[in-house]
Amino acid sequence: MSEYITLKENRDFSRLYRRGKSFVSPVLVTYVMKNKSENLRFGITTGKKTGNAVKRSRARRVIRVAYYQLYSEIKPGYDFVFVAREKTPYVKSGAIYKAMKKHLNSAGVLKWER
């Protein structure tokens, strides 16, 4: 389980939007859903509201960094979609990490719940 698996298909994103549990904060929206495999899969979306291409790229980068930091603490067998908000490109990765950790803790997918 050392390799990061990304969601690429539109149907995977749509399935999480429809049936996944969502958690919202000012800097991040997280959709969580159990999958049929033992893999952890994730996808990141950044809409035009997030800003121009540079801001969207930064938003994706800080979300990815936060996910990689939390990766070892997450139970296997889940899919995630992280959606950037308007504030995302302007905050430090630590703020994204805290929001993501809070969302994943609320979803009950962390190995050690605090």
JSON list of C-alpha atoms in Angstrom, two decimals:
[
{"chain": "A", "resi": 1, "resn": "MET", "atom": "CA", "xyz": [0.00, 0.00, 0.00]},
{"chain": "A", "resi": 2, "resn": "SER", "atom": "CA", "xyz": [2.95, 2.31, -0.55]},
{"chain": "A", "resi": 3, "resn": "GLU", "atom": "CA", "xyz": [1.84, 3.75, -3.89]},
{"chain": "A", "resi": 4, "resn": "TYR", "atom": "CA", "xyz": [-0.63, 6.61, -4.07]},
{"chain": "A", "resi": 5, "resn": "ILE", "atom": "CA", "xyz": [-3.61, 5.76, -6.28]},
{"chain": "A", "resi": 6, "resn": "THR", "atom": "CA", "xyz": [-5.47, 8.66, -7.87]},
{"chain": "A", "resi": 7, "resn": "LEU", "atom": "CA", "xyz": [-9.03, 8.80, -9.12]},
{"chain": "A", "resi": 8, "resn": "LYS", "atom": "CA", "xyz": [-9.16, 9.75, -12.78]},
{"chain": "A", "resi": 9, "resn": "GLU", "atom": "CA", "xyz": [-12.54, 8.62, -14.08]},
{"chain": "A", "resi": 10, "resn": "ASN", "atom": "CA", "xyz": [-15.48, 11.03, -14.03]},
{"chain": "A", "resi": 11, "resn": "ARG", "atom": "CA", "xyz": [-17.75, 8.22, -12.79]},
{"chain": "A", "resi": 12, "resn": "ASP", "atom": "CA", "xyz": [-15.59, 7.79, -9.66]},
{"chain": "A", "resi": 13, "resn": "PHE", "atom": "CA", "xyz": [-15.85, 11.48, -8.83]},
{"chain": "A", "resi": 14, "resn": "SER", "atom": "CA", "xyz": [-19.61, 11.50, -9.54]},
{"chain": "A", "resi": 15, "resn": "ARG", "atom": "CA", "xyz": [-20.14, 8.45, -7.33]},
{"chain": "A", "resi": 16, "resn": "LEU", "atom": "CA", "xyz": [-18.40, 10.15, -4.40]},
{"chain": "A", "resi": 17, "resn": "TYR", "atom": "CA", "xyz": [-20.34, 13.39, -4.93]},
{"chain": "A", "resi": 18, "resn": "ARG", "atom": "CA", "xyz": [-23.64, 11.48, -4.95]},
{"chain": "A", "resi": 19, "resn": "ARG", "atom": "CA", "xyz": [-23.12, 8.79, -2.33]},
{"chain": "A", "resi": 20, "resn": "GLY", "atom": "CA", "xyz": [-20.08, 9.87, -0.30]},
{"chain": "A", "resi": 21, "resn": "LYS", "atom": "CA", "xyz": [-20.20, 11.57, 3.08]},
{"chain": "A", "resi": 22, "resn": "SER", "atom": "CA", "xyz": [-19.09, 15.20, 2.85]},
{"chain": "A", "resi": 23, "resn": "PHE", "atom": "CA", "xyz": [-17.24, 17.39, 5.32]},
{"chain": "A", "resi": 24, "resn": "VAL", "atom": "CA", "xyz": [-16.94, 21.13, 4.76]},
{"chain": "A", "resi": 25, "resn": "SER", "atom": "CA", "xyz": [-14.56, 23.80, 6.05]},
{"chain": "A", "resi": 26, "resn": "PRO", "atom": "CA", "xyz": [-13.64, 27.26, 4.70]},
{"chain": "A", "resi": 27, "resn": "VAL", "atom": "CA", "xyz": [-10.51, 25.90, 2.96]},
{"chain": "A", "resi": 28, "resn": "LEU", "atom": "CA", "xyz": [-11.49, 22.36, 1.93]},
{"chain": "A", "resi": 29, "resn": "VAL", "atom": "CA", "xyz": [-14.41, 20.06, 1.15]},
{"chain": "A", "resi": 30, "resn": "THR", "atom": "CA", "xyz": [-13.81, 16.33, 1.66]},
{"chain": "A", "resi": 31, "resn": "TYR", "atom": "CA", "xyz": [-15.94, 13.49, 0.28]},
{"chain": "A", "resi": 32, "resn": "VAL", "atom": "CA", "xyz": [-15.34, 10.05, 1.82]},
{"chain": "A", "resi": 33, "resn": "MET", "atom": "CA", "xyz": [-16.69, 6.67, 0.78]},
{"chain": "A", "resi": 34, "resn": "LYS", "atom": "CA", "xyz": [-15.75, 3.05, 1.44]},
{"chain": "A", "resi": 35, "resn": "ASN", "atom": "CA", "xyz": [-14.49, 1.20, -1.64]},
{"chain": "A", "resi": 36, "resn": "LYS", "atom": "CA", "xyz": [-14.51, -2.51, -2.46]},
{"chain": "A", "resi": 37, "resn": "SER", "atom": "CA", "xyz": [-10.71, -2.87, -2.42]},
{"chain": "A", "resi": 38, "resn": "GLU", "atom": "CA", "xyz": [-8.12, -2.46, 0.30]},
{"chain": "A", "resi": 39, "resn": "ASN", "atom": "CA", "xyz": [-6.62, 0.52, -1.54]},
{"chain": "A", "resi": 40, "resn": "LEU", "atom": "CA", "xyz": [-6.72, 4.19, -0.62]},
{"chain": "A", "resi": 41, "resn": "ARG", "atom": "CA", "xyz": [-7.65, 6.26, -3.66]},
{"chain": "A", "resi": 42, "resn": "PHE", "atom": "CA", "xyz": [-7.96, 10.04, -3.87]},
{"chain": "A", "resi": 43, "resn": "GLY", "atom": "CA", "xyz": [-8.82, 12.77, -6.32]},
{"chain": "A", "resi": 44, "resn": "ILE", "atom": "CA", "xyz": [-8.52, 16.56, -6.17]},
{"chain": "A", "resi": 45, "resn": "THR", "atom": "CA", "xyz": [-10.75, 19.05, -7.93]},
{"chain": "A", "resi": 46, "resn": "THR", "atom": "CA", "xyz": [-10.22, 22.78, -8.29]},
{"chain": "A", "resi": 47, "resn": "GLY", "atom": "CA", "xyz": [-12.90, 24.83, -9.97]},
{"chain": "A", "resi": 48, "resn": "LYS", "atom": "CA", "xyz": [-12.57, 28.15, -11.74]},
{"chain": "A", "resi": 49, "resn": "LYS", "atom": "CA", "xyz": [-13.78, 29.90, -8.57]},
{"chain": "A", "resi": 50, "resn": "THR", "atom": "CA", "xyz": [-10.46, 28.95, -6.98]},
{"chain": "A", "resi": 51, "resn": "GLY", "atom": "CA", "xyz": [-8.64, 31.37, -9.29]},
{"chain": "A", "resi": 52, "resn": "ASN", "atom": "CA", "xyz": [-6.37, 31.32, -12.32]},
{"chain": "A", "resi": 53, "resn": "ALA", "atom": "CA", "xyz": [-4.20, 28.34, -13.32]},
{"chain": "A", "resi": 54, "resn": "VAL", "atom": "CA", "xyz": [-1.39, 29.28, -10.94]},
{"chain": "A", "resi": 55, "resn": "LYS", "atom": "CA", "xyz": [-3.76, 29.46, -7.95]},
{"chain": "A", "resi": 56, "resn": "ARG", "atom": "CA", "xyz": [-5.49, 26.20, -8.91]},
{"chain": "A", "resi": 57, "resn": "SER", "atom": "CA", "xyz": [-2.11, 24.45, -9.19]},
{"chain": "A", "resi": 58, "resn": "ARG", "atom": "CA", "xyz": [-1.07, 25.76, -5.78]},
{"chain": "A", "resi": 59, "resn": "ALA", "atom": "CA", "xyz": [-4.38, 24.61, -4.28]},
{"chain": "A", "resi": 60, "resn": "ARG", "atom": "CA", "xyz": [-3.86, 21.10, -5.68]},
{"chain": "A", "resi": 61, "resn": "ARG", "atom": "CA", "xyz": [-0.27, 21.06, -4.43]},
{"chain": "A", "resi": 62, "resn": "VAL", "atom": "CA", "xyz": [-1.08, 22.02, -0.81]},
{"chain": "A", "resi": 63, "resn": "ILE", "atom": "CA", "xyz": [-3.97, 19.51, -0.71]},
{"chain": "A", "resi": 64, "resn": "ARG", "atom": "CA", "xyz": [-1.68, 16.77, -2.06]},
{"chain": "A", "resi": 65, "resn": "VAL", "atom": "CA", "xyz": [1.01, 17.56, 0.54]},
{"chain": "A", "resi": 66, "resn": "ALA", "atom": "CA", "xyz": [-1.52, 17.39, 3.38]},
{"chain": "A", "resi": 67, "resn": "TYR", "atom": "CA", "xyz": [-2.86, 14.06, 2.07]},
{"chain": "A", "resi": 68, "resn": "TYR", "atom": "CA", "xyz": [0.65, 12.57, 1.82]},
{"chain": "A", "resi": 69, "resn": "GLN", "atom": "CA", "xyz": [1.36, 13.63, 5.44]},
{"chain": "A", "resi": 70, "resn": "LEU", "atom": "CA", "xyz": [-1.83, 11.91, 6.66]},
{"chain": "A", "resi": 71, "resn": "TYR", "atom": "CA", "xyz": [-1.57, 8.87, 4.37]},
{"chain": "A", "resi": 72, "resn": "SER", "atom": "CA", "xyz": [0.00, 6.50, 6.93]},
{"chain": "A", "resi": 73, "resn": "GLU", "atom": "CA", "xyz": [-2.71, 7.30, 9.51]},
{"chain": "A", "resi": 74, "resn": "ILE", "atom": "CA", "xyz": [-5.67, 6.42, 7.26]},
{"chain": "A", "resi": 75, "resn": "LYS", "atom": "CA", "xyz": [-7.40, 3.02, 7.39]},
{"chain": "A", "resi": 76, "resn": "PRO", "atom": "CA", "xyz": [-7.28, 1.12, 4.07]},
{"chain": "A", "resi": 77, "resn": "GLY", "atom": "CA", "xyz": [-10.29, 0.72, 1.78]},
{"chain": "A", "resi": 78, "resn": "TYR", "atom": "CA", "xyz": [-11.54, 4.28, 1.21]},
{"chain": "A", "resi": 79, "resn": "ASP", "atom": "CA", "xyz": [-11.95, 6.72, -1.66]},
{"chain": "A", "resi": 80, "resn": "PHE", "atom": "CA", "xyz": [-11.57, 10.47, -1.13]},
{"chain": "A", "resi": 81, "resn": "VAL", "atom": "CA", "xyz": [-12.26, 13.54, -3.23]},
{"chain": "A", "resi": 82, "resn": "PHE", "atom": "CA", "xyz": [-10.84, 16.82, -1.99]},
{"chain": "A", "resi": 83, "resn": "VAL", "atom": "CA", "xyz": [-12.38, 19.99, -3.41]},
{"chain": "A", "resi": 84, "resn": "ALA", "atom": "CA", "xyz": [-10.47, 23.27, -3.20]},
{"chain": "A", "resi": 85, "resn": "ARG", "atom": "CA", "xyz": [-12.36, 26.36, -2.07]},
{"chain": "A", "resi": 86, "resn": "GLU", "atom": "CA", "xyz": [-11.75, 30.01, -2.89]},
{"chain": "A", "resi": 87, "resn": "LYS", "atom": "CA", "xyz": [-9.47, 30.46, 0.14]},
{"chain": "A", "resi": 88, "resn": "THR", "atom": "CA", "xyz": [-7.37, 27.33, -0.49]},
{"chain": "A", "resi": 89, "resn": "PRO", "atom": "CA", "xyz": [-4.54, 28.88, -2.59]},
{"chain": "A", "resi": 90, "resn": "TYR", "atom": "CA", "xyz": [-4.02, 31.62, 0.00]},
{"chain": "A", "resi": 91, "resn": "VAL", "atom": "CA", "xyz": [-3.46, 29.47, 3.10]},
{"chain": "A", "resi": 92, "resn": "LYS", "atom": "CA", "xyz": [-0.42, 27.51, 4.23]},
{"chain": "A", "resi": 93, "resn": "SER", "atom": "CA", "xyz": [-0.37, 23.73, 3.87]},
{"chain": "A", "resi": 94, "resn": "GLY", "atom": "CA", "xyz": [-0.58, 23.43, 7.69]},
{"chain": "A", "resi": 95, "resn": "ALA", "atom": "CA", "xyz": [-4.10, 24.88, 7.64]},
{"chain": "A", "resi": 96, "resn": "ILE", "atom": "CA", "xyz": [-5.13, 22.40, 4.93]},
{"chain": "A", "resi": 97, "resn": "TYR", "atom": "CA", "xyz": [-3.55, 19.58, 6.97]},
{"chain": "A", "resi": 98, "resn": "LYS", "atom": "CA", "xyz": [-5.55, 20.55, 10.07]},
{"chain": "A", "resi": 99, "resn": "ALA", "atom": "CA", "xyz": [-8.82, 20.80, 8.12]},
{"chain": "A", "resi": 100, "resn": "MET", "atom": "CA", "xyz": [-8.20, 17.48, 6.36]},
{"chain": "A", "resi": 101, "resn": "LYS", "atom": "CA", "xyz": [-7.28, 15.73, 9.61]},
{"chain": "A", "resi": 102, "resn": "LYS", "atom": "CA", "xyz": [-10.45, 17.05, 11.25]},
{"chain": "A", "resi": 103, "resn": "HIS", "atom": "CA", "xyz": [-12.58, 15.85, 8.30]},
{"chain": "A", "resi": 104, "resn": "LEU", "atom": "CA", "xyz": [-10.99, 12.40, 8.22]},
{"chain": "A", "resi": 105, "resn": "ASN", "atom": "CA", "xyz": [-11.31, 12.09, 12.01]},
{"chain": "A", "resi": 106, "resn": "SER", "atom": "CA", "xyz": [-15.01, 13.01, 11.78]},
{"chain": "A", "resi": 107, "resn": "ALA", "atom": "CA", "xyz": [-15.43, 10.39, 9.03]},
{"chain": "A", "resi": 108, "resn": "GLY", "atom": "CA", "xyz": [-13.86, 7.78, 11.30]},
{"chain": "A", "resi": 109, "resn": "VAL", "atom": "CA", "xyz": [-11.18, 6.75, 8.81]},
{"chain": "A", "resi": 110, "resn": "LEU", "atom": "CA", "xyz": [-8.09, 7.53, 10.90]},
{"chain": "A", "resi": 111, "resn": "LYS", "atom": "CA", "xyz": [-6.34, 4.61, 12.62]},
{"chain": "A", "resi": 112, "resn": "TRP", "atom": "CA", "xyz": [-5.91, 6.60, 15.85]},
{"chain": "A", "resi": 113, "resn": "GLU", "atom": "CA", "xyz": [-8.87, 8.77, 16.58]},
{"chain": "A", "resi": 114, "resn": "ARG", "atom": "CA", "xyz": [-8.18, 11.79, 18.76]}
]
